[in-house]
Amino acid sequence: MKKLTLLSMVITLSFLLACHEDTFNEDSEMVFDPPVELEYLDIIGAREGQSIRTFAPSVNTGMHIPYFEIVKLTDADGTVLGDEYLKDVSILNPEVEAMVEVDDYDEPVNEDVLYPVNYKEAGTITIADGNVFTHGDYYFDIKVITSPDDSENRQETVFERGFHLNVGPALAEDLMYVPLMQNLLFDGSKQTTVPFTKMGNKDVRFELGSDLDVFSIDSETGVITIKPGSSPEAKTYYPQVNVISNISEESISFQGEAFFGIVVSETPVALEPQTIQFFYPTLQAENTLYGYRKFVIDDGGLADSKIWVAGSPCNLVDDRPESASGAKSIMTNIVVGGQSLPHNSWVVINPQNLYTYSQGFDLSAIFWVKNQYVEYMEDGRTPTDLEVYVSADYTNSVENATWTQVNDILSCEINNSGNVFTGTPYPGDQQGDNPDGLKDPSQNADAKWVKCILDLESYKEEKSLTLAFKFASYFEGAISGATGRGGRYYISDVQFQATEIPQE
């Protein structure tokens, strides 16, 4: 016979005691009155388009478990808002699961008993990132229900305007002058381009925060000119530009070499297009702080500490920025004790917002990879490969994301040879039987670094694009020697960069 464990009894008792003041009635005769006194803490000053999460509310339900439902959403004028808003809104309710039962307790229990978990979060309202809530006030009508599955004792109350949300204007997250370097002349005959911001409320004005004795800025357009009567030096300036919300008067400042520069001269100067390496992780350790996470699907007998281990970076990279001076490569070797077992794992690079650079730039992802000690199986096929993927919906789970493999469209170059070809090289030394027709002796990258470039033109509008690498195994059981060797794979110097499109 199934019985309750002592541990489960203690947990259940603790839960009952913790919740008796507002959830369960201790009296034998339960009173079923409608819920009253719902109270949420108002949220004031949330940002347009950004995720929002409330605290759990308080409500008097006569010590019954409350369940929540959003029945209506209105704006400050009382206009009812539809699914375009509500599709991003959810409200938490108590979750239930069966009690743990074992055979070491003398009294029989009801096997159908369920108990609530995560009750303290019930009523919490969450609004997803990227929602359509704009600047203004919103009111939620909330229905609170007790005993929802008991037709005789079910009670409910709709609290009109039970929760108040105030959304403030989104501040500028980006500001772009294209080109990034521009030339102004002493005589004031030239002016900069009009800057644009793609993230944030557009009801803004512009001010200069530096070099006020040299430049003037149009408060409406952001165009910068030489200030009449000034005496600028012939040099490069990096002015600070402040973007001020006309709604809230909040200000965001932009300045620096990666933002915008002005070359002041007496005669016109030709300026080369600029390249921004806007993400260059060091891969020093498995942490999003260093640019990646790993997910192990099949360990193949490897200890976790042996999967994607940091080591020396690619020795062929000559444009590594100072911010990535501590860069490492990462490597997994699946030969253990002279044999290989099927191993599958992922390296997922931090998602990147490409939308900021979608105007006036060519975008690309660049990385270096290497395979070593891969030996073919009896039929001539490779037992492993390093597969490369991208996703626009990755959210911390490789299983739940939609991935597109891109190996076949990468531009690749082996050991800086100057020979650029399309598609990653077949692993191994390209020798022997070629049952799939994929081996190419001219693309032997065995134990050599391969530079790969992914053109991101078709992904420029994505606000969260994820690049990932998968160590993939194509064999079963154990292999070694004549039956194949899984080998090792390296990843180094992953980077995302934006290169200016030359202006005509």
Coordinates of C-alpha atoms in Angstrom, one line a residue:
M1 CA 0.0 0.0 0.0
K2 CA 1.3 3.5 -0.9
K3 CA 1.9 5.8 2.2
L4 CA 3.2 9.3 2.9
T5 CA 6.9 9.6 3.7
L6 CA 7.8 11.5 6.9
L7 CA 9.5 14.1 4.7
S8 CA 6.4 14.7 2.6
M9 CA 4.3 15.0 5.8
V10 CA 6.7 17.6 7.1
I11 CA 6.6 19.5 3.8
T12 CA 2.8 19.3 3.6
L13 CA 2.4 20.4 7.3
S14 CA 4.8 23.3 6.8
F15 CA 2.9 24.4 3.7
L16 CA -0.4 24.3 5.5
L17 CA 1.0 26.3 8.5
A18 CA 2.6 28.9 6.2
C19 CA -0.6 29.4 4.3
H20 CA -3.4 29.0 6.9
E21 CA -3.8 32.8 7.4
D22 CA -4.9 33.5 3.8
T23 CA -5.5 30.2 2.2
F24 CA -7.1 27.4 4.2
N25 CA -9.9 27.6 6.7
E26 CA -9.0 25.7 9.9
D27 CA -12.6 25.4 10.9
S28 CA -14.5 22.2 10.0
E29 CA -17.2 24.2 8.4
M30 CA -15.9 26.2 5.5
V31 CA -17.5 29.6 4.7
F32 CA -17.7 30.5 1.0
D33 CA -18.0 34.2 0.5
P34 CA -16.9 36.1 -2.7
P35 CA -13.3 37.4 -2.7
V36 CA -12.8 41.0 -1.5
E37 CA -10.0 43.6 -1.1
L38 CA -7.7 42.8 -4.0
E39 CA -4.6 45.0 -3.9
Y40 CA -1.7 45.2 -6.3
L41 CA 1.3 47.5 -6.0
D42 CA 1.0 50.0 -8.9
I43 CA 3.9 50.0 -11.4
I44 CA 4.8 53.5 -12.4
G45 CA 7.4 54.3 -15.0
A46 CA 7.8 51.0 -16.8
R47 CA 9.5 51.3 -20.2
E48 CA 7.9 51.0 -23.5
G49 CA 8.4 47.6 -25.1
Q50 CA 10.3 46.2 -22.1
S51 CA 9.3 43.2 -20.0
I52 CA 7.3 43.9 -16.9
R53 CA 6.5 41.8 -13.8
T54 CA 4.3 42.7 -10.8
F55 CA 4.5 41.5 -7.3
A56 CA 1.9 39.0 -6.2
P57 CA -1.2 40.8 -4.9
S58 CA -3.0 40.4 -1.6
V59 CA -6.6 39.4 -1.5
N60 CA -9.1 38.3 1.1
T61 CA -10.7 35.0 0.0
G62 CA -11.9 33.8 3.4
M63 CA -8.8 31.6 3.6
H64 CA -9.5 29.8 0.3
I65 CA -7.0 29.4 -2.5
P66 CA -7.4 32.2 -5.1
Y67 CA -7.2 31.8 -8.8
F68 CA -6.8 34.8 -11.1
E69 CA -8.0 35.8 -14.6
I70 CA -7.5 39.0 -16.6
V71 CA -10.9 39.8 -18.0
K72 CA -10.4 43.3 -19.5
L73 CA -7.6 45.8 -20.3
T74 CA -8.3 49.5 -20.8
D75 CA -6.3 52.7 -21.3
A76 CA -6.6 55.9 -19.4
D77 CA -9.6 57.0 -21.6
G78 CA -11.5 53.7 -20.8
T79 CA -10.9 52.3 -24.3
V80 CA -10.9 48.5 -24.2
L81 CA -7.7 47.1 -25.7
G82 CA -7.6 43.8 -27.6
D83 CA -5.5 40.8 -28.3
E84 CA -2.6 42.8 -29.7
Y85 CA -1.9 43.8 -26.1
L86 CA -3.1 40.8 -24.2
K87 CA -1.1 38.3 -26.3
D88 CA 2.0 39.4 -24.4
V89 CA 0.3 39.3 -20.9
S90 CA 0.0 36.3 -18.6
I91 CA -1.0 35.9 -15.0
L92 CA 0.2 33.1 -12.6
N93 CA -2.1 30.7 -10.8
P94 CA -1.3 28.1 -8.1
E95 CA 0.2 24.9 -9.6
V96 CA -0.6 21.5 -8.3
E97 CA 1.0 18.1 -8.3
A98 CA 0.4 14.7 -6.7
M99 CA 1.7 14.0 -3.2
V100 CA 4.7 11.8 -2.8
E101 CA 3.7 8.4 -1.5
V102 CA 5.6 5.3 -0.3
D103 CA 5.0 2.2 1.7
D104 CA 6.3 3.2 5.1
Y105 CA 3.4 4.9 6.8
D106 CA 0.6 3.0 8.6
E107 CA -2.4 5.1 7.7
P108 CA -4.0 5.0 4.2
V109 CA -4.1 8.2 2.2
N110 CA -6.3 9.4 -0.6
E111 CA -4.2 8.8 -3.7
D112 CA -6.1 11.6 -5.5
V113 CA -5.1 14.3 -3.1
L114 CA -3.4 17.3 -4.8
Y115 CA -1.7 20.2 -3.1
P116 CA -0.8 23.7 -4.4
V117 CA 2.8 24.7 -5.0
N118 CA 4.2 28.2 -5.8
Y119 CA 1.1 29.7 -4.2
K120 CA 3.0 32.8 -3.2
E121 CA 3.4 33.8 -6.8
A122 CA -0.3 33.4 -7.7
G123 CA -1.7 36.6 -9.3
T124 CA 1.7 37.8 -10.5
I125 CA 1.2 39.5 -13.9
T126 CA 4.0 39.3 -16.5
I127 CA 4.2 41.3 -19.7
A128 CA 6.7 39.9 -22.3
D129 CA 9.6 41.8 -23.7
G130 CA 8.8 43.4 -27.1
N131 CA 5.2 44.2 -26.1
V132 CA 3.1 46.9 -27.7
F133 CA 2.4 48.9 -24.5
T134 CA 3.3 52.5 -25.3
H135 CA 3.6 55.6 -23.1
G136 CA 0.5 56.0 -21.0
D137 CA -1.7 54.5 -18.2
Y138 CA -3.3 51.0 -18.4
Y139 CA -5.9 49.4 -16.1
F140 CA -6.5 45.7 -15.7
D141 CA -9.9 44.2 -14.6
I142 CA -9.0 41.1 -12.5
K143 CA -11.3 38.2 -11.7
V144 CA -10.5 36.3 -8.5
I145 CA -12.1 32.8 -8.2
T146 CA -12.2 30.4 -5.3
S147 CA -13.1 26.7 -5.5
P148 CA -13.2 26.9 -9.4
D149 CA -14.0 23.2 -9.8
D150 CA -16.8 23.1 -7.2
S151 CA -20.0 24.3 -8.8
E152 CA -21.8 24.5 -5.5
N153 CA -19.2 26.5 -3.6
R154 CA -17.4 28.4 -6.4
Q155 CA -17.2 32.2 -5.7
E156 CA -15.8 34.9 -7.9
T157 CA -15.4 38.7 -7.9
V158 CA -14.3 41.0 -10.8
F159 CA -12.2 43.9 -9.5
E160 CA -12.5 46.7 -12.0
R161 CA -9.2 48.5 -12.5
G162 CA -7.6 46.1 -10.0
F163 CA -4.1 46.8 -11.3
H164 CA -2.7 50.1 -12.6
L165 CA 0.3 50.1 -15.0
N166 CA 2.0 53.3 -16.0
V167 CA 4.4 53.0 -19.0
G168 CA 7.0 55.7 -19.5
P169 CA 8.7 56.5 -22.8
A170 CA 11.4 54.2 -24.0
L171 CA 14.7 56.1 -23.9
A172 CA 17.1 56.0 -26.8
E173 CA 19.1 52.8 -26.8
D174 CA 21.1 53.7 -29.8
L175 CA 22.1 56.7 -31.9
M176 CA 23.8 56.3 -35.3
Y177 CA 25.5 58.9 -37.5
V178 CA 26.4 57.2 -40.8
P179 CA 29.3 57.4 -41.8
L180 CA 30.8 57.0 -38.3
M181 CA 33.6 59.4 -39.3
Q182 CA 32.6 62.7 -41.1
N183 CA 34.5 65.7 -42.3
L184 CA 33.5 69.3 -41.6
L185 CA 35.4 72.3 -43.0
F186 CA 36.6 75.5 -41.3
D187 CA 34.4 77.6 -43.5
G188 CA 31.2 75.9 -42.3
S189 CA 30.2 74.8 -45.8
K190 CA 29.5 71.2 -44.7
Q191 CA 27.3 69.5 -42.1
T192 CA 26.9 66.0 -40.7
T193 CA 24.2 63.6 -41.8
V194 CA 21.0 63.3 -39.8
P195 CA 21.4 60.7 -37.1
F196 CA 18.8 58.0 -36.5
T197 CA 17.7 55.9 -33.5
K198 CA 15.8 52.7 -34.0
M199 CA 15.3 51.8 -30.3
G200 CA 13.3 54.1 -28.2
N201 CA 10.5 56.8 -28.3
K202 CA 11.2 59.2 -31.2
D203 CA 9.8 62.2 -29.5
V204 CA 13.2 63.6 -28.6
R205 CA 15.5 66.6 -29.0
F206 CA 19.3 66.8 -29.3
E207 CA 21.9 68.7 -27.4
L208 CA 25.7 68.7 -27.3
G209 CA 27.4 67.7 -24.1
S210 CA 30.9 68.7 -25.2
D211 CA 32.9 70.9 -27.6
L212 CA 30.3 73.6 -27.3
D213 CA 32.8 76.2 -28.4
V214 CA 33.4 74.4 -31.7
F215 CA 30.0 72.9 -32.9
S216 CA 26.3 73.6 -33.0
I217 CA 23.6 71.0 -33.2
D218 CA 20.1 71.3 -34.6
S219 CA 17.9 70.3 -31.6
E220 CA 15.2 68.7 -33.9
T221 CA 17.3 66.8 -36.4
G222 CA 20.6 66.2 -34.6
V223 CA 22.7 67.6 -37.5
I224 CA 26.0 69.1 -36.4
T225 CA 27.8 72.1 -38.0
I226 CA 30.8 74.2 -37.2
K227 CA 29.7 77.0 -34.9
P228 CA 29.8 80.4 -36.6
G229 CA 32.7 82.5 -35.3
S230 CA 34.5 79.6 -33.7
S231 CA 38.2 78.7 -34.2
P232 CA 38.4 74.9 -34.3
E233 CA 41.7 73.0 -34.5
A234 CA 42.4 70.8 -37.5
K235 CA 41.9 67.5 -35.7
T236 CA 39.4 64.7 -34.9
Y237 CA 36.7 65.5 -32.4
Y238 CA 34.4 63.0 -30.6
P239 CA 31.5 65.2 -29.5
Q240 CA 29.1 64.0 -26.8
V241 CA 25.5 64.0 -28.1
N242 CA 22.6 64.0 -25.6
V243 CA 19.2 62.6 -26.6
I244 CA 16.5 64.1 -24.4
S245 CA 13.0 62.8 -24.1
N246 CA 10.4 65.5 -24.7
I247 CA 8.0 63.5 -22.7
S248 CA 9.9 62.8 -19.5
E249 CA 13.0 65.1 -19.9
E250 CA 15.3 62.1 -19.3
S251 CA 18.6 62.2 -21.1
I252 CA 20.8 59.5 -22.6
S253 CA 24.4 60.4 -23.7
F254 CA 26.5 59.0 -26.6
Q255 CA 30.2 59.6 -27.1
G256 CA 33.4 57.9 -28.1
E257 CA 35.3 56.4 -31.0
A258 CA 32.8 53.6 -31.5
F259 CA 30.0 56.2 -31.6
F260 CA 30.9 59.1 -33.9
G261 CA 33.9 61.3 -34.9
I262 CA 34.3 64.5 -36.8
V263 CA 37.5 65.4 -38.7
V264 CA 37.8 69.2 -38.9
S265 CA 40.0 70.5 -41.7
E266 CA 40.5 73.4 -44.1
T267 CA 40.1 71.3 -47.2
P268 CA 38.1 68.1 -47.8
V269 CA 39.5 64.9 -46.4
A270 CA 38.7 61.4 -47.8
L271 CA 37.8 59.0 -44.9
E272 CA 37.8 55.2 -45.1
P273 CA 34.7 53.2 -44.1
Q274 CA 34.8 52.2 -40.5
T275 CA 34.3 48.7 -38.9
I276 CA 32.8 48.1 -35.5
Q277 CA 33.5 44.9 -33.7
F278 CA 30.4 45.2 -31.6
F279 CA 30.7 41.8 -29.9
Y280 CA 34.0 40.0 -29.3
P281 CA 33.7 37.6 -26.4
T282 CA 36.9 36.2 -24.8
L283 CA 35.5 32.6 -24.2
Q284 CA 37.7 32.5 -21.0
A285 CA 35.2 30.4 -19.1
E286 CA 31.7 29.0 -19.6
N287 CA 29.7 32.0 -18.6
T288 CA 27.6 34.6 -20.5
L289 CA 30.0 37.1 -19.0
Y290 CA 32.7 35.6 -21.3
G291 CA 30.2 35.2 -24.2
Y292 CA 28.8 31.7 -24.2
R293 CA 27.0 28.8 -22.5
K294 CA 27.4 25.1 -23.1
F295 CA 24.7 22.4 -23.2
V296 CA 25.7 18.7 -23.0
I297 CA 23.2 16.4 -24.6
D298 CA 25.3 13.2 -24.6
D299 CA 28.5 13.3 -22.6
G300 CA 30.1 10.2 -24.3
G301 CA 31.8 9.3 -21.1
L302 CA 33.5 12.7 -20.7
A303 CA 33.5 14.6 -17.4
D304 CA 31.9 18.0 -17.6
S305 CA 35.2 19.6 -16.9
K306 CA 36.6 18.1 -20.1
I307 CA 33.9 19.5 -22.3
W308 CA 34.7 22.8 -24.1
V309 CA 37.9 23.5 -22.2
A310 CA 39.7 26.9 -22.5
G311 CA 43.1 27.0 -24.1
S312 CA 45.4 29.1 -26.3
P313 CA 43.5 31.2 -29.0
C314 CA 44.0 31.0 -32.7
N315 CA 47.6 32.2 -33.6
L316 CA 46.5 33.6 -37.0
V317 CA 44.3 36.4 -35.7
D318 CA 45.9 39.8 -36.1
D319 CA 43.0 42.2 -35.5
R320 CA 42.0 41.1 -32.0
P321 CA 40.8 44.2 -30.1
E322 CA 42.2 45.3 -26.8
S323 CA 38.9 44.4 -25.1
A324 CA 39.5 40.8 -26.1
S325 CA 43.2 40.6 -25.1
G326 CA 42.4 37.7 -22.8
A327 CA 40.8 35.7 -25.5
K328 CA 40.9 31.9 -25.4
S329 CA 39.9 29.1 -27.7
I330 CA 37.7 26.3 -26.4
M331 CA 38.1 22.6 -27.2
T332 CA 36.4 19.2 -26.7
N333 CA 38.3 15.9 -27.3
I334 CA 36.1 12.8 -27.3
V335 CA 38.9 10.1 -27.3
V336 CA 39.0 8.6 -23.9
G337 CA 41.1 5.5 -23.1
G338 CA 41.8 4.9 -26.8
Q339 CA 38.1 4.9 -27.9
S340 CA 35.3 7.3 -28.7
L341 CA 31.7 7.1 -27.6
P342 CA 28.9 9.3 -29.1
H343 CA 29.2 12.8 -27.8
N344 CA 26.8 15.7 -28.6
S345 CA 27.1 19.1 -27.0
W346 CA 26.4 22.8 -27.9
V347 CA 28.3 26.0 -27.5
V348 CA 25.7 28.9 -27.6
I349 CA 27.1 32.4 -28.1
N350 CA 25.3 35.3 -26.4
P351 CA 22.3 36.5 -28.6
Q352 CA 23.0 39.7 -30.5
N353 CA 20.8 42.7 -31.5
L354 CA 21.5 43.3 -35.1
Y355 CA 18.7 45.8 -35.6
T356 CA 20.8 48.7 -34.4
Y357 CA 23.1 48.3 -37.4
S358 CA 20.5 47.5 -40.0
Q359 CA 21.0 50.8 -41.9
G360 CA 24.2 51.7 -43.6
F361 CA 26.2 48.6 -42.5
D362 CA 27.2 45.2 -43.8
L363 CA 27.0 42.7 -40.9
S364 CA 28.9 39.5 -40.4
A365 CA 29.8 36.9 -37.8
I366 CA 33.4 35.7 -38.0
F367 CA 35.0 32.8 -36.1
W368 CA 37.9 30.4 -36.3
V369 CA 37.5 26.6 -36.0
K370 CA 39.8 23.6 -36.2
N371 CA 39.4 19.8 -36.2
Q372 CA 42.2 17.4 -35.2
Y373 CA 42.7 13.6 -34.9
V374 CA 39.4 12.8 -36.7
E375 CA 39.8 9.3 -38.3
Y376 CA 37.2 7.9 -40.7
M377 CA 35.0 5.0 -40.0
E378 CA 35.2 1.8 -42.1
D379 CA 33.0 3.1 -44.9
G380 CA 35.1 6.3 -45.2
R381 CA 32.6 8.6 -43.5
T382 CA 33.5 11.0 -40.7
P383 CA 32.3 10.0 -37.3
T384 CA 31.9 13.6 -36.1
D385 CA 31.6 17.2 -37.3
L386 CA 31.2 20.7 -35.9
E387 CA 27.9 22.0 -37.0
V388 CA 27.1 25.7 -37.1
Y389 CA 23.6 27.1 -36.5
V390 CA 21.7 30.4 -36.0
S391 CA 18.4 31.0 -34.2
A392 CA 16.1 34.0 -33.9
D393 CA 14.1 32.5 -31.0
Y394 CA 16.6 31.0 -28.6
T395 CA 15.8 31.7 -25.0
N396 CA 18.2 29.6 -22.9
S397 CA 17.1 26.2 -24.2
V398 CA 18.6 24.6 -27.3
E399 CA 15.8 22.0 -27.4
N400 CA 13.0 24.7 -27.7
A401 CA 14.7 27.0 -30.2
T402 CA 14.4 26.9 -34.0
W403 CA 17.8 26.4 -35.5
T404 CA 19.0 26.8 -39.1
Q405 CA 22.3 25.1 -40.0
V406 CA 24.6 27.4 -42.0
N407 CA 27.8 25.3 -42.6
D408 CA 27.1 25.2 -46.3
I409 CA 26.9 29.0 -46.8
L410 CA 29.9 30.0 -44.8
S411 CA 32.9 31.7 -46.5
C412 CA 35.9 29.7 -45.4
E413 CA 39.7 30.1 -45.6
I414 CA 42.3 27.6 -44.3
N415 CA 45.4 28.9 -42.6
N416 CA 45.1 32.4 -44.2
S417 CA 46.0 30.8 -47.6
G418 CA 44.0 33.4 -49.6
N419 CA 41.9 30.6 -51.1
V420 CA 38.3 31.4 -50.0
F421 CA 35.6 28.8 -50.7
T422 CA 32.0 28.2 -49.6
G423 CA 31.1 25.7 -46.9
T424 CA 33.1 24.3 -44.0
P425 CA 35.7 21.7 -45.0
Y426 CA 34.9 18.0 -44.4
P427 CA 36.6 16.9 -41.2
G428 CA 39.7 14.7 -41.4
D429 CA 42.5 14.5 -44.0
Q430 CA 40.2 14.0 -47.0
Q431 CA 41.8 10.7 -47.9
G432 CA 40.3 7.2 -48.6
D433 CA 36.8 6.2 -49.7
N434 CA 34.4 9.1 -50.3
P435 CA 30.8 7.6 -50.1
D436 CA 29.1 10.9 -49.7
G437 CA 31.2 12.8 -52.3
L438 CA 32.1 15.5 -49.8
K439 CA 35.9 15.0 -49.4
D440 CA 38.1 17.5 -51.3
P441 CA 41.9 17.2 -51.1
S442 CA 42.2 20.9 -51.9
Q443 CA 40.3 21.6 -48.7
N444 CA 42.3 19.6 -46.2
A445 CA 41.9 21.4 -42.9
D446 CA 43.1 18.6 -40.6
A447 CA 44.9 20.3 -37.6
K448 CA 44.6 23.7 -39.3
W449 CA 42.7 26.8 -38.4
V450 CA 39.8 27.7 -40.6
K451 CA 38.4 31.3 -40.7
C452 CA 34.7 31.3 -41.3
I453 CA 32.5 34.3 -42.2
L454 CA 28.7 34.3 -42.0
D455 CA 27.0 37.1 -44.0
L456 CA 24.2 38.4 -41.8
E457 CA 22.4 40.4 -44.4
S458 CA 19.2 38.3 -44.2
Y459 CA 19.2 38.7 -40.4
K460 CA 19.7 42.5 -40.1
E461 CA 16.3 43.1 -38.6
E462 CA 16.7 40.6 -35.8
K463 CA 16.9 41.9 -32.3
S464 CA 18.1 38.6 -30.8
L465 CA 20.1 36.5 -33.2
T466 CA 22.0 33.6 -31.7
L467 CA 25.0 31.8 -33.2
A468 CA 25.8 28.3 -31.9
F469 CA 28.2 25.4 -32.5
K470 CA 27.3 21.7 -32.1
F471 CA 29.8 18.9 -31.6
A472 CA 27.8 16.2 -33.5
S473 CA 28.4 12.5 -33.5
Y474 CA 27.2 10.2 -36.4
F475 CA 28.0 6.8 -35.0
E476 CA 26.8 4.3 -32.4
G477 CA 28.6 2.4 -29.7
A478 CA 32.4 2.6 -29.3
I479 CA 34.8 3.3 -32.1
S480 CA 38.6 3.2 -32.2
G481 CA 41.4 2.7 -34.7
A482 CA 40.2 1.1 -37.9
T483 CA 36.5 1.8 -37.0
G484 CA 37.1 5.5 -36.6
R485 CA 38.1 8.1 -34.1
G486 CA 36.0 11.0 -32.9
G487 CA 38.8 13.5 -32.5
R488 CA 38.6 17.0 -31.2
Y489 CA 37.2 20.4 -32.3
Y490 CA 38.3 23.9 -31.4
I491 CA 36.5 27.3 -31.5
S492 CA 38.3 30.6 -31.3
D493 CA 37.8 34.4 -31.8
V494 CA 34.1 34.5 -32.4
Q495 CA 33.0 38.1 -33.3
F496 CA 30.2 40.1 -34.7
Q497 CA 31.1 43.1 -36.7
A498 CA 29.4 46.0 -38.7
T499 CA 31.3 47.5 -41.6
E500 CA 30.1 50.8 -43.1
I501 CA 28.7 50.7 -46.6
P502 CA 30.7 53.3 -48.6
Q503 CA 28.6 56.5 -49.2
E504 CA 28.2 57.6 -52.8

